[in-house]
Short mmCIF file of C-alpha atoms in Angstrom, two decimals:
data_model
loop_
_atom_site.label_atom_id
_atom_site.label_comp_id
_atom_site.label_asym_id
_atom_site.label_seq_id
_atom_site.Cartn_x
_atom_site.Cartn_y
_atom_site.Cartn_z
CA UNK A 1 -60.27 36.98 -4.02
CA UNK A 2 -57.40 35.19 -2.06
CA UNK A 3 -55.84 32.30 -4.26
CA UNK A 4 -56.38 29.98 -1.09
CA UNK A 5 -60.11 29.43 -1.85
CA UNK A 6 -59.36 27.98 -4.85
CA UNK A 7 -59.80 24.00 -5.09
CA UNK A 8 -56.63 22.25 -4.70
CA UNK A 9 -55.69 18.93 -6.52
CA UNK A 10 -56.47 15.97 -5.09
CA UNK A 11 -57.73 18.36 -1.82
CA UNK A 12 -60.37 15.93 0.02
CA UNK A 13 -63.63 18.02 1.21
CA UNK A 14 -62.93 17.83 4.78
CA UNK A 15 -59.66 19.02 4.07
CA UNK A 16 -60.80 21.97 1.75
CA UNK A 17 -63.48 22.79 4.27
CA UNK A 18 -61.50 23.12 7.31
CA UNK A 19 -58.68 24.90 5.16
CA UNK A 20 -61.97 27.34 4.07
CA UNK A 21 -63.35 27.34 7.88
CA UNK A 22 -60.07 28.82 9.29
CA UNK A 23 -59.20 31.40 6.32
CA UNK A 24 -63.16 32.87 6.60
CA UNK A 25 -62.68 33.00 10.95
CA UNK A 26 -59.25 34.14 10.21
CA UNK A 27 -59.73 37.13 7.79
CA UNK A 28 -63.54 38.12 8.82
CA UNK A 29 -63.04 37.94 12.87
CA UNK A 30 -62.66 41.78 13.15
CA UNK A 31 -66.42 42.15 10.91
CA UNK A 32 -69.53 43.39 13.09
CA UNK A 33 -72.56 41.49 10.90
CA UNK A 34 -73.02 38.14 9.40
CA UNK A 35 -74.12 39.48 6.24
CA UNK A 36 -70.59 40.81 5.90
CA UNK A 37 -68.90 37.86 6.62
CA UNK A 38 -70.91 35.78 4.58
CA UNK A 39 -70.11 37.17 1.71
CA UNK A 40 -66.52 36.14 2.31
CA UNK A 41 -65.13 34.56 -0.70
CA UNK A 42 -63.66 31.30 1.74
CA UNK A 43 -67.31 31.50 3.18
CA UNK A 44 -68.98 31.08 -0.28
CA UNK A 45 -66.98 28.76 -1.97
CA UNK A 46 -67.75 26.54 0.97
CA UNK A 47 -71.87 27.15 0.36
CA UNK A 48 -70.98 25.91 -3.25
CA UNK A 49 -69.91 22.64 -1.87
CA UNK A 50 -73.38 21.98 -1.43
CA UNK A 51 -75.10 19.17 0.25
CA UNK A 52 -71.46 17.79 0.69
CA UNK A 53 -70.74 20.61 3.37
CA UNK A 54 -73.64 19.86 5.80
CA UNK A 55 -72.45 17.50 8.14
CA UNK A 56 -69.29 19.38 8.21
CA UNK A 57 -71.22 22.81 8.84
CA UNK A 58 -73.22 20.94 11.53
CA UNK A 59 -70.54 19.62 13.51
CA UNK A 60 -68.88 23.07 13.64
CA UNK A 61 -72.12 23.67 14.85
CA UNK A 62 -71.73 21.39 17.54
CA UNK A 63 -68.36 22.27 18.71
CA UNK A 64 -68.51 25.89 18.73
CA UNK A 65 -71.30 27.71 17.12
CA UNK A 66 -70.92 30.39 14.70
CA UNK A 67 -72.15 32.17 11.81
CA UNK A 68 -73.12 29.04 9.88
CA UNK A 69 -76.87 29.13 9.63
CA UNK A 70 -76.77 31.79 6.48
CA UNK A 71 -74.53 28.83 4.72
CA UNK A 72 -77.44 26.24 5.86
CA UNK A 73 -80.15 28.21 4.33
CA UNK A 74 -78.33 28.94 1.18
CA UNK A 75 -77.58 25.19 0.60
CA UNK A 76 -81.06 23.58 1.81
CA UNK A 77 -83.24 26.46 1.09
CA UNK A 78 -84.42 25.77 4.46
CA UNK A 79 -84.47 27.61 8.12
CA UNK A 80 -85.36 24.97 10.61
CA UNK A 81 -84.72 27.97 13.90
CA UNK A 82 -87.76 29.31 15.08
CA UNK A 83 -88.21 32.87 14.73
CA UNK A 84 -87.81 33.66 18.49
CA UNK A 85 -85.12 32.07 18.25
CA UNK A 86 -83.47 34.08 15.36
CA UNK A 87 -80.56 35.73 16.15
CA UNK A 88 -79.84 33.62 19.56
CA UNK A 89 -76.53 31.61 18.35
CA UNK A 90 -76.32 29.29 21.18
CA UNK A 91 -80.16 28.58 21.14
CA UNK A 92 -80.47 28.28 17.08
CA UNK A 93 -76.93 25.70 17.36
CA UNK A 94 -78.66 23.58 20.04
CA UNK A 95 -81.80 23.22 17.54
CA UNK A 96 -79.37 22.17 14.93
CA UNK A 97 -78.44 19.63 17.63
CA UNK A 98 -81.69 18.54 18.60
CA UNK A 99 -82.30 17.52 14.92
CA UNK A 100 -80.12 14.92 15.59
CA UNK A 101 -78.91 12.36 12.96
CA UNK A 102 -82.81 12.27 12.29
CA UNK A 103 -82.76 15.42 10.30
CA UNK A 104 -82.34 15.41 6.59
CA UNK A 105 -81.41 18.60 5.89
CA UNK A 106 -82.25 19.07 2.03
CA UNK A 107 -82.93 21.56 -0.38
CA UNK A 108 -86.46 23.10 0.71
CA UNK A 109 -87.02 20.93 3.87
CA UNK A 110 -85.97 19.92 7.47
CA UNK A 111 -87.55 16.50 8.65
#
């Protein structure tokens, strides 16, 4: 495991997230599956942020969507995408986005 996932002192979330964001896109671009790079150690240690991480994970959602939807599940326990869906990044990202500040994403439910 790199040394850069590790929590730094006084390291605000946003700060530690986007430091997280750009190591995982950084060191996992060249992998094929999601499964791989969601195992990434940068990629984890931001699902253990928990809750915290969701708005953050949602407006990456909104600016350019990516492989975030594995971190959404793990932290909510939740999969608000439809199954057709599944596997469609731009159409699973916009129905993040139609959520809209009215979603509560929690663990085990969307509303």
């Amino acid at each position: 495991m790199s040394t850069t996932t590790r929590r730094r002192p006084g390291e605000h979330l946003a700060a530690r997230f986007i430091r997280l964001r750009d190591q995982w896109k950084q060191e996992t671009a060249h992998l094929g599956t999601v499964q791989r790079r969601a195992m990434h150690p940068a990629y984890q240690h931001i699902i253990e942020m928990g809750p915290d991480a969701i708005p953050l994970i949602l407006g990456e959602l909104r600016n350019a969507p990516d492989d975030w939807f594995w971190a959404l599940n793990a932290i909510t326990d939740a999969d608000p995408v439809p199954p057709e869906n599944q596997g469609r990044m731009t159409m699973m990202a916009r129905r993040m986005d139609s959520l809209g500040p009215r979603a509560r994403l929690s663990r085990g439910c969307v509303r």
